Amino acid sequence: MTGLLEVQNITRSFGGLVAVNDVSFTLQPGRIAALIGPNGAGKTTCFNLVAGALKPTSGKVLFEGRSIERTPPERVCRMGIARTFQIVRPMRDMSVLENAMVGAFSWTKSVSEARLTAHQSLESVGLAGKAEARIDQLTLPDRKMLETAKALSTRPKLLLLDEVMAGLRPTEAAAVVHVLQKLAEGGLTILLVEHVMRIVMEVASKVIVLHHGAKIAEGRPHDVVNDPRVLESYLGTGFHA
């Protein structure tokens, strides 16, 4: 079945280091998938290849059937792929609303359009009531959600989230899960890097596992976490789904 995103045998080498090795997967519209694996497995490099920040050494990336692996990242964004970063860096001299507006300027020069879209994005992540707040007034979960709102303001069809739950308490992570589920219900496709397996099991319909740059498993969460290769290389033999 043709997917919204099709990653076909992508490899990325840095000199003698193969960071991503012959990885393939497909994402269907309106679903949440998780990309997991130990540190150094190639997850962020894979994100960068999809988002256009890196070009593959070999292989193809298709978005809505179009080859994008040689497309500049700003054009990839305008085509409908947005990403967040694990370390959030909001613009501290701007309000929450102004930060969220930045994403909208990827597709419009109209300040009023950008403001309206930013308000909608903040509403989607639960920050509408803090639109005029200063960045130093935000909690860590708020800053994480602001990063997501900036990405949403680009009007993506595919959202790449790099460890959006990192550093959050269980109740805070649960609130983020609810936001992601609502976004997917609205038709947005999401691919997230996540280390907390409880969250992966709850939110993802498909899990892709990388180890030393190669894909070692792909499938439904319950099947993947019981895969002997995943248990041996990542979760440990003591893990129970």
XYZ file of C-alpha atoms in Angstrom:
241
model
C 0.000 0.000 0.000
C 1.329 3.455 -0.918
C 1.909 5.605 2.154
C 2.194 9.298 2.887
C 5.919 8.772 3.496
C 7.975 5.984 1.961
C 11.579 5.559 3.044
C 13.297 3.209 0.627
C 16.658 1.652 1.516
C 18.223 4.862 2.796
C 21.848 4.798 3.875
C 23.887 7.672 5.258
C 27.625 7.442 5.818
C 29.943 9.928 7.507
C 33.366 8.886 6.306
C 33.804 5.342 7.543
C 30.804 5.522 9.899
C 27.484 4.233 8.595
C 24.904 6.082 10.691
C 21.828 4.759 8.839
C 22.135 1.494 6.952
C 19.608 0.401 4.300
C 16.507 1.468 6.276
C 13.021 1.224 4.779
C 9.570 1.934 6.219
C 6.209 3.403 5.223
C 3.901 5.733 7.159
C 0.155 5.805 6.544
C -1.870 9.039 6.858
C -3.414 9.890 10.216
C -1.361 7.364 12.192
C 1.223 7.707 14.942
C 4.429 5.703 14.545
C 7.407 5.523 16.884
C 11.078 5.273 15.983
C 12.962 3.646 18.848
C 16.400 2.258 19.616
C 19.377 2.800 21.919
C 21.450 5.984 21.867
C 23.476 6.168 18.675
C 21.080 3.925 16.770
C 20.584 6.490 13.990
C 17.145 7.839 14.928
C 17.948 11.552 14.683
C 19.985 10.997 11.510
C 16.926 9.280 10.047
C 14.811 12.318 10.994
C 17.338 14.611 9.324
C 17.215 12.535 6.140
C 13.428 12.735 5.992
C 13.356 16.471 6.785
C 16.000 17.343 4.198
C 18.681 18.475 6.642
C 20.891 15.613 5.377
C 21.075 13.924 1.993
C 21.274 10.123 1.893
C 24.371 8.407 0.579
C 21.944 6.105 -1.215
C 18.239 5.314 -1.193
C 15.065 7.336 -1.685
C 12.560 9.268 0.406
C 9.101 9.672 -1.136
C 6.497 12.058 0.245
C 3.056 11.825 -1.334
C 4.725 9.853 -4.104
C 7.344 12.535 -4.847
C 11.065 12.023 -4.383
C 12.360 14.527 -1.801
C 15.755 13.159 -0.735
C 17.592 15.930 -2.626
C 15.127 18.674 -1.698
C 16.304 21.562 0.548
C 14.809 21.481 4.077
C 12.897 24.743 3.687
C 11.129 23.351 0.633
C 10.472 20.044 2.410
C 8.802 22.083 5.142
C 6.617 23.920 2.638
C 5.654 20.557 1.116
C 4.216 19.477 4.458
C 6.895 17.949 6.716
C 7.705 19.670 10.001
C 10.010 18.580 12.804
C 10.844 19.486 16.367
C 14.131 19.133 18.217
C 14.931 17.412 21.489
C 16.536 20.567 22.915
C 13.996 23.381 22.658
C 15.331 26.835 21.820
C 12.481 29.357 21.896
C 13.171 32.967 20.977
C 13.201 34.507 24.430
C 12.668 38.108 23.354
C 9.348 37.141 21.736
C 6.027 36.152 23.248
C 4.583 32.651 23.058
C 2.291 33.766 20.227
C 5.125 35.407 18.305
C 7.202 32.240 18.617
C 4.346 30.186 17.197
C 3.887 32.687 14.363
C 7.402 31.998 13.082
C 6.353 28.640 11.674
C 3.527 30.215 9.674
C 5.911 32.490 7.818
C 7.142 29.403 5.969
C 4.030 29.665 3.801
C 2.637 33.210 4.202
C 3.901 36.770 4.349
C 0.679 37.965 5.960
C 1.057 38.843 9.634
C -2.687 38.445 10.213
C -2.683 34.963 8.636
C 0.353 33.988 10.679
C -1.262 35.255 13.877
C -4.505 33.362 13.228
C -2.645 30.134 12.438
C -0.438 30.541 15.527
C -3.514 30.976 17.736
C -4.973 27.776 16.274
C -1.710 25.910 16.850
C -1.489 27.075 20.449
C -5.099 26.021 20.984
C -4.252 22.553 19.636
C -1.493 22.043 22.217
C -3.255 23.658 25.181
C -1.324 26.944 25.240
C -4.013 29.339 24.028
C -4.285 30.896 27.483
C -0.560 31.692 27.518
C -0.315 33.307 24.079
C 0.938 36.623 25.456
C 3.195 35.099 28.120
C 6.948 35.516 28.144
C 9.098 32.469 27.484
C 10.574 32.583 30.992
C 7.052 32.126 32.371
C 6.677 28.721 30.707
C 7.241 25.350 32.357
C 9.253 22.651 30.581
C 6.067 20.928 29.330
C 4.845 24.304 28.038
C 8.111 24.871 26.163
C 7.855 21.403 24.653
C 4.336 22.159 23.477
C 5.404 25.544 22.123
C 8.002 23.752 19.999
C 5.192 21.544 18.704
C 2.960 24.577 18.077
C 5.693 26.232 16.003
C 5.863 23.097 13.883
C 2.075 22.935 13.577
C 2.021 26.514 12.326
C 3.818 25.366 9.184
C 0.603 23.434 8.394
C 2.275 20.020 8.149
C 0.850 16.743 6.915
C 3.676 14.868 8.654
C 5.075 15.899 12.048
C 8.435 14.552 13.247
C 8.804 14.782 17.041
C 12.267 14.214 18.516
C 11.886 13.070 22.150
C 9.037 15.430 22.957
C 8.430 13.551 26.237
C 12.028 13.796 27.501
C 12.240 15.214 31.018
C 8.485 15.135 31.641
C 6.746 13.611 34.649
C 4.220 10.827 33.948
C 1.222 13.157 34.330
C 2.839 15.731 32.021
C 3.664 13.050 29.459
C 0.069 11.807 29.620
C -1.142 15.296 28.679
C 1.209 15.325 25.671
C -0.052 11.883 24.618
C -3.601 13.261 24.650
C -2.528 16.165 22.427
C -0.845 13.828 19.945
C -3.845 11.526 19.810
C -6.156 14.471 19.070
C -3.834 15.682 16.307
C -3.808 12.221 14.720
C -7.593 12.038 14.971
C -7.616 15.285 12.978
C -5.657 13.606 10.176
C -2.067 14.528 11.043
C 0.567 11.808 10.596
C 3.157 11.696 13.394
C 6.523 9.989 13.676
C 8.139 10.318 17.093
C 11.419 9.311 18.641
C 10.664 8.081 22.156
C 12.486 6.067 24.820
C 9.658 5.515 27.306
C 8.115 2.245 26.187
C 4.957 2.768 28.221
C 4.233 5.819 26.073
C 5.162 4.040 22.846
C 2.788 1.199 23.695
C -0.026 3.660 24.393
C 0.276 6.073 21.502
C 1.867 4.302 18.508
C 0.131 2.049 16.010
C 3.486 1.042 14.522
C 7.007 0.850 15.926
C 10.260 0.897 13.948
C 13.387 -0.238 15.813
C 16.903 0.833 14.825
C 20.139 -0.635 16.146
C 23.593 0.410 14.919
C 21.864 2.274 12.088
C 19.943 -0.728 10.763
C 16.259 -1.596 11.137
C 15.943 -4.742 13.234
C 12.162 -4.804 13.710
C 8.953 -3.130 12.566
C 5.323 -3.776 13.444
C 2.647 -3.386 16.062
C 3.946 -2.293 19.479
C 3.097 -5.539 21.285
C 4.765 -7.642 18.605
C 7.884 -5.489 18.464
C 8.528 -5.398 22.213
C 8.376 -9.192 22.300
C 10.780 -9.612 19.379
C 13.910 -11.439 20.617
C 16.190 -9.116 18.623
C 14.653 -6.033 20.245
C 14.835 -7.559 23.705
C 18.474 -8.454 23.236
C 19.661 -5.176 21.719
C 17.476 -2.549 23.394
C 14.839 -3.444 25.963
C 16.630 -6.204 27.870
C 15.429 -9.689 28.697
C 13.658 -8.455 31.832
C 11.213 -6.271 29.896
C 7.551 -7.305 29.922
C 4.940 -5.726 27.638
